[in-house]
Amino acid sequence: MKKANNNKVLGIVTAATINAMIGNAYAVMPNDPSLNKQYAVDKMELINAWDITTGSDQVVVAVIDSGIDSSHEDLQNNMWTNPFEIASNGIDDDNNGYIDDIAGWNFQDSNNDTSDYMGHGNIVAGVIAAEGNNGLGVAGVSWNAKLMSLRIHQKEDPSEDQLAAAIRYAVDNGAKIINGSLAGRTYSQKVFDALSYANEKGVLYVGSAGNYGTDNDAAPVYPASYDLPNVISVAATDENDNLANFQFGGSCYGETTVHVAAPGKNIYSTGSLSAFGTDSTYSTNSGTSLSAPQVSGLAALLLSQDINRKASDLKHIILSTVDEKASLEFKVVSRGRINAYKALSYEDGPDTVAPVITVLGDNPLQIVVGETFVDPGVTATDNRDGDITEDVIVSDDVNTSQIGTYYVTYNVSDAAGNDAQEQVRKVEVIEEPECVQHIS
């Protein structure tokens, strides 16, 4: 049991933490001196969660933000390093299209300077993976995850070119989780396609629900509102588990489009915002920019527990193990705030739920004899595997040269071997209708 400097952590982290220690003789109590300023530790039951796992350096979390200060005392040991690139030799050693991308890439200036130009990225990174139990500052949700710094111009409605390229870089270079503490109102097909690519590769995207204080069901906030299986939209809560209000607005919400809530008000973390004229090693900040990385950190813990979990698994577990709150009913899909201990205690169990096939277009479908039959297709989704449309097996005997009734069948199985209920499209090949001439 790691239990150093306990006298320094009896602030906000008090009753729940001490009860956890009493109830669990092996609970991990880190020695980070500012743990008392991290109320989310109690809310998310992180003390007990860390007794299960404190994270793994095999899990890479991409932080698409204003950059990360790789020399920060609480972040420097958790910075991702590109294992296939040789530093400062001016050569694209791994042939990924980026020269000397040792710690990530700067899509804002098209170079390898991934340092934080405004402080926002540092704060976000610390929530995810500030080094824990190192006797310094704070403890991130995942003590050992590696942080891939992908710098963009951090602003409302960030550049779609920068954001889409950063997402694809993260996927292609080993990140299994992408944190996007950014938001805007503008839909981008380019960003949607990049996130779809991430979904195809099993990469989870965790996004801020936004700080407009509005309903995302009615007025979407992107990228978190893109309707994709690998996207988690995160609202912010305060110390009392209420939807958070800020001096500059409030947390967005959405009964059907915002998936979960996490602590996002008065979050103490690494770095500070230079835009506010501050320059300190640690600071307290608020916003859904701070709630999203809580979820990314939890996803990193879940991956360290089982590296084979897919994005759909991570999303399912996180949403299924929340602490439900009356204040969040009708505000988020899960009706609750995340709980790390419950998530890590979740037993996946056998997958017994069959995928669902949805027939698109007309059914029955009529075509004129001699015409070409074009199948409108189907979609197939699974509770764990997500979109498996490409795996659907299609069988048909449609003969468009012969009048008659034909059938197209669709079948698919998920990774666990569960068979979907077969769907059938009826195709009627008919005579060309006679032209009726009206004489007036």
XYZ file of C-alpha atoms in Angstrom:
440
model
C 0.000 0.000 0.000
C 1.334 3.391 -1.034
C 0.435 5.802 1.716
C 2.946 8.619 1.850
C 2.201 12.120 3.131
C -1.357 11.314 4.156
C -1.440 14.399 6.368
C -1.239 16.513 3.230
C -4.354 15.142 1.586
C -6.996 15.715 4.227
C -8.719 18.596 2.466
C -11.500 18.077 -0.064
C -10.437 14.460 -0.306
C -11.617 13.528 3.158
C -14.562 11.414 4.231
C -14.990 9.331 1.103
C -11.278 8.763 0.764
C -10.765 7.806 4.393
C -13.760 5.486 4.247
C -12.237 3.884 1.187
C -8.966 3.433 3.031
C -10.706 1.876 6.015
C -12.832 -0.382 3.842
C -9.933 -1.419 1.622
C -6.633 -2.067 3.339
C -4.899 -2.082 -0.034
C -6.294 1.182 -1.422
C -3.659 3.266 -3.212
C -3.189 6.715 -1.698
C -0.822 8.760 -3.872
C 1.573 11.254 -2.312
C 0.838 14.130 -4.691
C 0.652 17.150 -2.352
C -2.260 18.900 -4.100
C -4.561 15.892 -4.118
C -6.649 17.770 -1.557
C -7.602 20.237 -4.303
C -8.958 17.497 -6.569
C -12.548 16.863 -5.498
C -13.066 14.691 -8.592
C -10.959 12.010 -6.894
C -13.791 11.437 -4.431
C -16.605 11.898 -6.919
C -15.182 9.315 -9.305
C -13.997 6.942 -6.530
C -10.488 7.087 -7.930
C -8.782 5.872 -4.755
C -10.471 2.489 -5.090
C -10.124 2.571 -8.875
C -6.355 3.047 -8.562
C -6.216 -0.059 -6.412
C -7.306 -1.939 -9.546
C -5.004 -0.098 -11.953
C -3.192 3.217 -12.062
C -2.759 3.035 -15.826
C -0.267 1.780 -18.363
C 2.394 3.404 -20.524
C 1.187 1.159 -23.336
C -1.940 3.311 -23.682
C -1.540 6.429 -25.846
C -3.988 9.325 -25.535
C -3.856 11.969 -28.249
C -4.571 15.480 -26.979
C -5.768 17.731 -29.805
C -5.338 21.149 -28.275
C -3.008 24.138 -27.991
C -0.016 21.859 -27.365
C 1.614 20.441 -24.226
C 4.624 21.676 -22.287
C 6.813 18.576 -22.358
C 9.065 20.005 -19.621
C 6.285 20.385 -17.040
C 7.294 18.592 -13.842
C 4.056 16.564 -13.710
C 3.821 15.788 -17.430
C 7.359 15.271 -18.704
C 7.566 11.576 -17.848
C 4.268 10.811 -19.546
C 4.941 12.389 -22.926
C 4.605 10.102 -25.932
C 7.686 9.632 -28.090
C 7.427 8.393 -31.663
C 9.428 5.140 -31.568
C 9.978 5.130 -35.329
C 11.395 8.637 -35.713
C 14.973 9.829 -35.137
C 15.068 13.273 -33.558
C 16.388 16.285 -35.469
C 17.801 14.476 -38.487
C 15.516 16.253 -40.946
C 14.231 12.955 -42.311
C 10.768 11.405 -42.237
C 12.147 8.144 -40.849
C 8.798 6.381 -40.456
C 7.412 7.645 -43.796
C 4.240 8.955 -42.205
C 4.445 12.297 -43.977
C 5.829 14.277 -41.000
C 9.518 15.092 -40.496
C 10.953 14.743 -36.975
C 7.533 14.274 -35.368
C 9.040 13.052 -32.113
C 6.238 14.061 -29.701
C 3.397 14.600 -32.176
C 2.806 17.420 -34.641
C 1.954 21.109 -34.819
C -0.872 21.379 -37.350
C -1.210 25.080 -36.608
C 2.232 25.965 -37.963
C 3.045 22.771 -39.915
C 6.117 21.878 -37.867
C 7.167 19.655 -34.965
C 6.888 22.301 -32.239
C 4.171 20.749 -30.057
C 4.668 23.075 -27.082
C 1.631 24.804 -25.573
C 1.210 28.327 -26.934
C -1.645 29.343 -24.603
C -1.836 26.935 -21.639
C -5.105 25.191 -22.439
C -3.498 21.942 -23.565
C -1.375 21.667 -20.422
C -4.456 21.899 -18.219
C -6.288 19.244 -20.216
C -3.266 16.936 -20.312
C -2.863 17.071 -16.532
C -6.431 15.920 -15.940
C -5.825 12.908 -18.160
C -2.366 11.826 -17.115
C -0.426 14.012 -14.696
C 2.080 11.607 -13.179
C 0.683 10.146 -9.973
C 2.479 9.329 -6.717
C 5.581 11.314 -7.687
C 5.442 13.742 -4.764
C 4.590 16.636 -7.090
C 1.434 18.597 -7.789
C -1.585 16.552 -8.803
C -2.516 13.063 -9.950
C -4.101 12.523 -13.350
C -6.882 9.989 -13.745
C -4.405 7.653 -15.453
C -0.962 7.998 -13.827
C 1.046 6.411 -16.632
C -0.745 6.926 -19.948
C 1.331 8.476 -22.711
C 0.266 11.883 -24.022
C 0.540 12.543 -27.761
C 0.578 16.301 -28.341
C -1.290 17.389 -31.483
C -1.312 21.156 -31.634
C -3.959 23.128 -33.494
C -5.220 26.705 -33.300
C -7.383 26.302 -30.184
C -10.441 28.462 -30.727
C -14.180 28.210 -31.244
C -14.835 26.304 -34.474
C -11.194 25.309 -35.005
C -9.864 24.851 -38.526
C -11.427 21.766 -40.073
C -8.221 21.063 -41.988
C -6.098 21.136 -38.827
C -8.585 19.123 -36.776
C -9.222 16.447 -39.408
C -5.496 16.018 -40.040
C -4.803 15.745 -36.298
C -7.456 13.054 -35.890
C -6.004 11.014 -38.738
C -2.478 11.447 -37.373
C -3.593 10.147 -33.969
C -5.223 7.084 -35.501
C -2.300 6.279 -37.799
C 0.337 6.679 -35.088
C -0.975 4.467 -32.325
C -3.387 6.511 -30.196
C -6.427 4.523 -29.033
C -8.110 7.516 -27.384
C -8.421 11.077 -28.697
C -9.357 13.932 -26.390
C -10.973 16.947 -28.027
C -11.555 19.737 -25.510
C -12.832 22.038 -28.223
C -16.192 22.976 -29.659
C -18.110 24.975 -32.217
C -21.417 25.151 -34.053
C -20.155 24.446 -37.564
C -20.684 21.022 -39.138
C -17.698 19.755 -41.105
C -17.896 16.790 -43.443
C -14.102 16.627 -43.410
C -14.008 16.236 -39.618
C -16.906 13.781 -39.686
C -15.024 11.652 -42.227
C -11.876 11.743 -40.063
C -13.848 10.588 -37.022
C -15.483 7.879 -39.144
C -11.976 6.744 -40.044
C -11.140 6.650 -36.329
C -14.261 4.571 -35.764
C -13.206 2.099 -38.441
C -9.867 1.710 -36.661
C -11.432 1.301 -33.204
C -10.258 4.649 -31.801
C -12.404 6.449 -29.209
C -13.040 10.205 -29.482
C -14.006 12.038 -26.288
C -15.321 15.549 -26.852
C -16.497 18.546 -24.857
C -20.253 19.096 -25.012
C -19.637 22.856 -25.063
C -19.997 25.824 -22.732
C -22.966 27.572 -24.337
C -25.427 26.370 -21.681
C -27.791 25.158 -24.412
C -29.465 21.918 -25.485
C -27.313 20.047 -27.997
C -30.366 18.056 -29.104
C -31.711 21.284 -30.587
C -28.462 23.084 -31.431
C -25.585 20.616 -31.967
C -22.039 21.362 -30.805
C -19.297 19.760 -32.869
C -17.259 17.582 -32.948
C -18.974 15.994 -29.893
C -22.385 15.946 -31.617
C -21.303 13.841 -34.591
C -23.507 10.750 -34.438
C -20.830 8.052 -34.513
C -20.396 4.925 -32.356
C -16.910 5.951 -31.214
C -17.812 9.462 -30.002
C -18.553 10.330 -26.365
C -19.956 13.799 -25.685
C -19.250 14.997 -22.138
C -21.121 17.550 -20.031
C -19.604 19.201 -16.944
C -20.778 18.930 -13.341
C -19.808 20.861 -10.216
C -18.850 19.765 -6.711
C -22.520 18.962 -5.954
C -23.125 16.920 -9.108
C -25.245 19.637 -10.655
C -24.859 20.625 -14.277
C -22.110 23.229 -14.074
C -22.562 26.961 -14.532
C -19.554 29.139 -15.302
C -18.845 32.848 -15.302
C -18.623 32.612 -19.082
C -21.670 30.355 -19.627
C -22.711 26.879 -18.625
C -22.348 23.258 -19.606
C -24.292 22.183 -22.642
C -26.554 19.179 -22.242
C -28.710 16.897 -24.376
C -30.972 14.017 -23.417
C -30.140 12.129 -26.616
C -26.861 13.647 -27.830
C -24.710 14.275 -24.728
C -23.731 10.917 -23.347
C -22.343 11.425 -19.878
C -21.212 14.016 -17.334
C -17.936 14.402 -15.438
C -16.459 16.942 -12.995
C -15.657 20.110 -14.922
C -15.987 23.051 -12.563
C -13.119 24.292 -10.385
C -10.717 21.617 -11.587
C -7.155 21.948 -10.315
C -4.599 20.810 -12.858
C -1.248 21.424 -14.496
C -0.455 24.764 -16.147
C -2.485 27.943 -16.541
C -4.112 30.030 -19.262
C -1.704 32.639 -20.614
C -4.647 34.471 -22.200
C -5.743 35.469 -18.704
C -2.325 36.873 -17.862
C -1.390 34.025 -15.530
C 1.762 31.992 -15.587
C 1.878 29.282 -12.959
C 2.691 25.618 -12.757
C -0.814 24.694 -11.554
C -4.194 26.446 -11.599
C -7.949 25.997 -11.165
C -10.182 26.193 -14.246
C -13.689 25.323 -15.373
C -15.520 24.169 -18.480
C -16.409 21.085 -20.458
C -12.780 21.280 -21.584
C -12.043 19.883 -18.117
C -14.817 17.268 -17.997
C -13.886 15.587 -21.286
C -10.340 14.666 -20.132
C -11.793 13.030 -17.000
C -13.528 10.606 -19.363
C -10.427 10.207 -21.537
C -8.414 9.364 -18.439
C -11.001 6.781 -17.410
C -10.943 5.256 -20.896
C -7.143 4.995 -20.553
C -7.550 3.129 -17.258
C -10.031 0.747 -18.894
C -7.602 0.070 -21.743
C -4.765 -0.545 -19.299
C -7.012 -3.131 -17.679
C -7.725 -4.803 -21.045
C -5.796 -3.494 -24.048
C -8.075 -5.442 -26.424
C -11.176 -3.402 -25.618
C -12.647 -1.640 -28.627
C -13.974 1.911 -28.684
C -17.509 0.533 -28.476
C -16.547 -1.468 -25.368
C -15.098 1.600 -23.665
C -18.162 3.689 -24.448
C -20.529 0.958 -23.284
C -18.737 0.461 -19.975
C -18.382 4.175 -19.206
C -22.056 4.883 -19.882
C -23.232 1.761 -18.040
C -21.422 2.464 -14.758
C -22.307 6.067 -13.953
C -23.647 7.364 -10.661
C -27.143 8.356 -11.709
C -28.185 11.789 -10.478
C -31.611 13.415 -10.440
C -29.943 16.628 -11.575
C -28.791 14.906 -14.757
C -32.048 13.157 -15.636
C -33.129 14.277 -19.123
C -29.789 16.116 -19.412
C -27.477 13.316 -20.568
C -28.065 9.916 -22.150
C -26.697 7.958 -19.181
C -28.406 10.224 -16.624
C -25.246 10.250 -14.575
C -21.695 11.282 -13.738
C -18.835 8.874 -14.389
C -17.522 6.569 -11.665
C -14.054 5.133 -12.305
C -14.252 2.427 -9.656
C -17.566 1.119 -10.985
C -16.210 1.169 -14.532
C -13.089 -0.800 -13.623
C -15.217 -3.247 -11.615
C -17.511 -3.847 -14.561
C -17.577 -7.428 -15.778
C -17.804 -7.513 -19.529
C -19.444 -10.935 -19.515
C -20.352 -12.799 -22.679
C -21.871 -10.825 -25.531
C -25.281 -12.371 -26.160
C -26.952 -9.476 -27.965
C -27.465 -9.989 -31.690
C -26.785 -7.208 -34.187
C -29.679 -5.463 -35.928
C -30.135 -5.131 -39.696
C -32.191 -2.230 -41.050
C -33.413 -2.427 -44.655
C -33.062 0.868 -46.536
C -35.284 2.112 -49.337
C -38.519 0.610 -50.604
C -39.636 -2.836 -49.504
C -41.210 -4.241 -51.581
C -39.319 -2.651 -54.452
C -40.773 -2.545 -57.960
C -38.686 -2.318 -61.124
C -39.649 -2.544 -64.778
C -38.582 -5.625 -66.724
C -35.274 -5.009 -68.453
C -34.116 -2.335 -66.028
C -31.031 -2.748 -63.845
C -31.660 -3.714 -60.245
C -29.829 -1.402 -57.837
C -30.024 -2.594 -54.230
C -30.707 0.344 -51.844
C -28.805 -1.640 -49.235
C -29.032 -2.034 -45.484
C -27.262 -0.926 -42.322
C -26.147 -3.238 -39.531
C -25.250 -2.195 -35.995
C -24.116 -4.104 -32.936
C -24.146 -3.082 -29.270
C -20.407 -3.756 -28.922
C -18.984 -3.862 -32.432
C -20.738 -0.723 -33.611
C -21.319 -0.352 -37.367
C -20.807 -3.720 -39.081
C -22.623 -2.920 -42.333
C -19.591 -3.916 -44.410
C -19.854 -7.459 -43.020
C -23.415 -8.038 -44.245
C -23.816 -11.039 -46.560
C -26.236 -10.371 -49.421
C -27.922 -13.123 -51.420
C -30.291 -12.452 -54.299
C -31.788 -14.182 -57.306
C -33.257 -11.127 -59.006
C -33.679 -11.693 -62.753
C -34.696 -8.361 -64.259
C -35.262 -9.928 -67.686
C -38.113 -12.045 -66.372
C -41.355 -10.753 -64.859
C -41.867 -12.185 -61.406
C -41.252 -11.837 -57.673
C -37.775 -12.230 -56.250
C -36.177 -11.943 -52.814
C -32.932 -10.463 -51.531
C -31.743 -11.723 -48.140
C -29.345 -10.026 -45.710
C -27.419 -11.759 -42.924
C -24.642 -10.750 -40.539
C -22.948 -11.977 -37.360
C -21.069 -9.996 -34.728
C -17.599 -10.771 -33.410
C -19.082 -12.965 -30.679
C -20.932 -15.081 -33.222
C -24.418 -13.742 -32.566
C -26.532 -13.914 -35.721
C -28.812 -11.063 -36.661
C -32.386 -11.848 -37.622
C -32.356 -12.341 -41.382
C -33.943 -9.481 -43.289
C -35.590 -9.877 -46.680
C -36.368 -7.411 -49.458
C -39.149 -8.301 -51.876
C -38.388 -7.277 -55.458
C -41.196 -7.259 -58.016
C -40.214 -7.174 -61.685
C -43.224 -5.836 -63.568
C -44.321 -5.011 -67.108
C -43.704 -1.519 -68.312
C -46.912 0.415 -67.627
C -48.916 1.285 -70.733
C -49.033 4.955 -71.594
C -52.560 6.258 -71.196
C -53.503 8.932 -73.705
C -56.162 11.366 -72.567
C -58.262 12.966 -75.330
C -60.032 16.130 -74.368
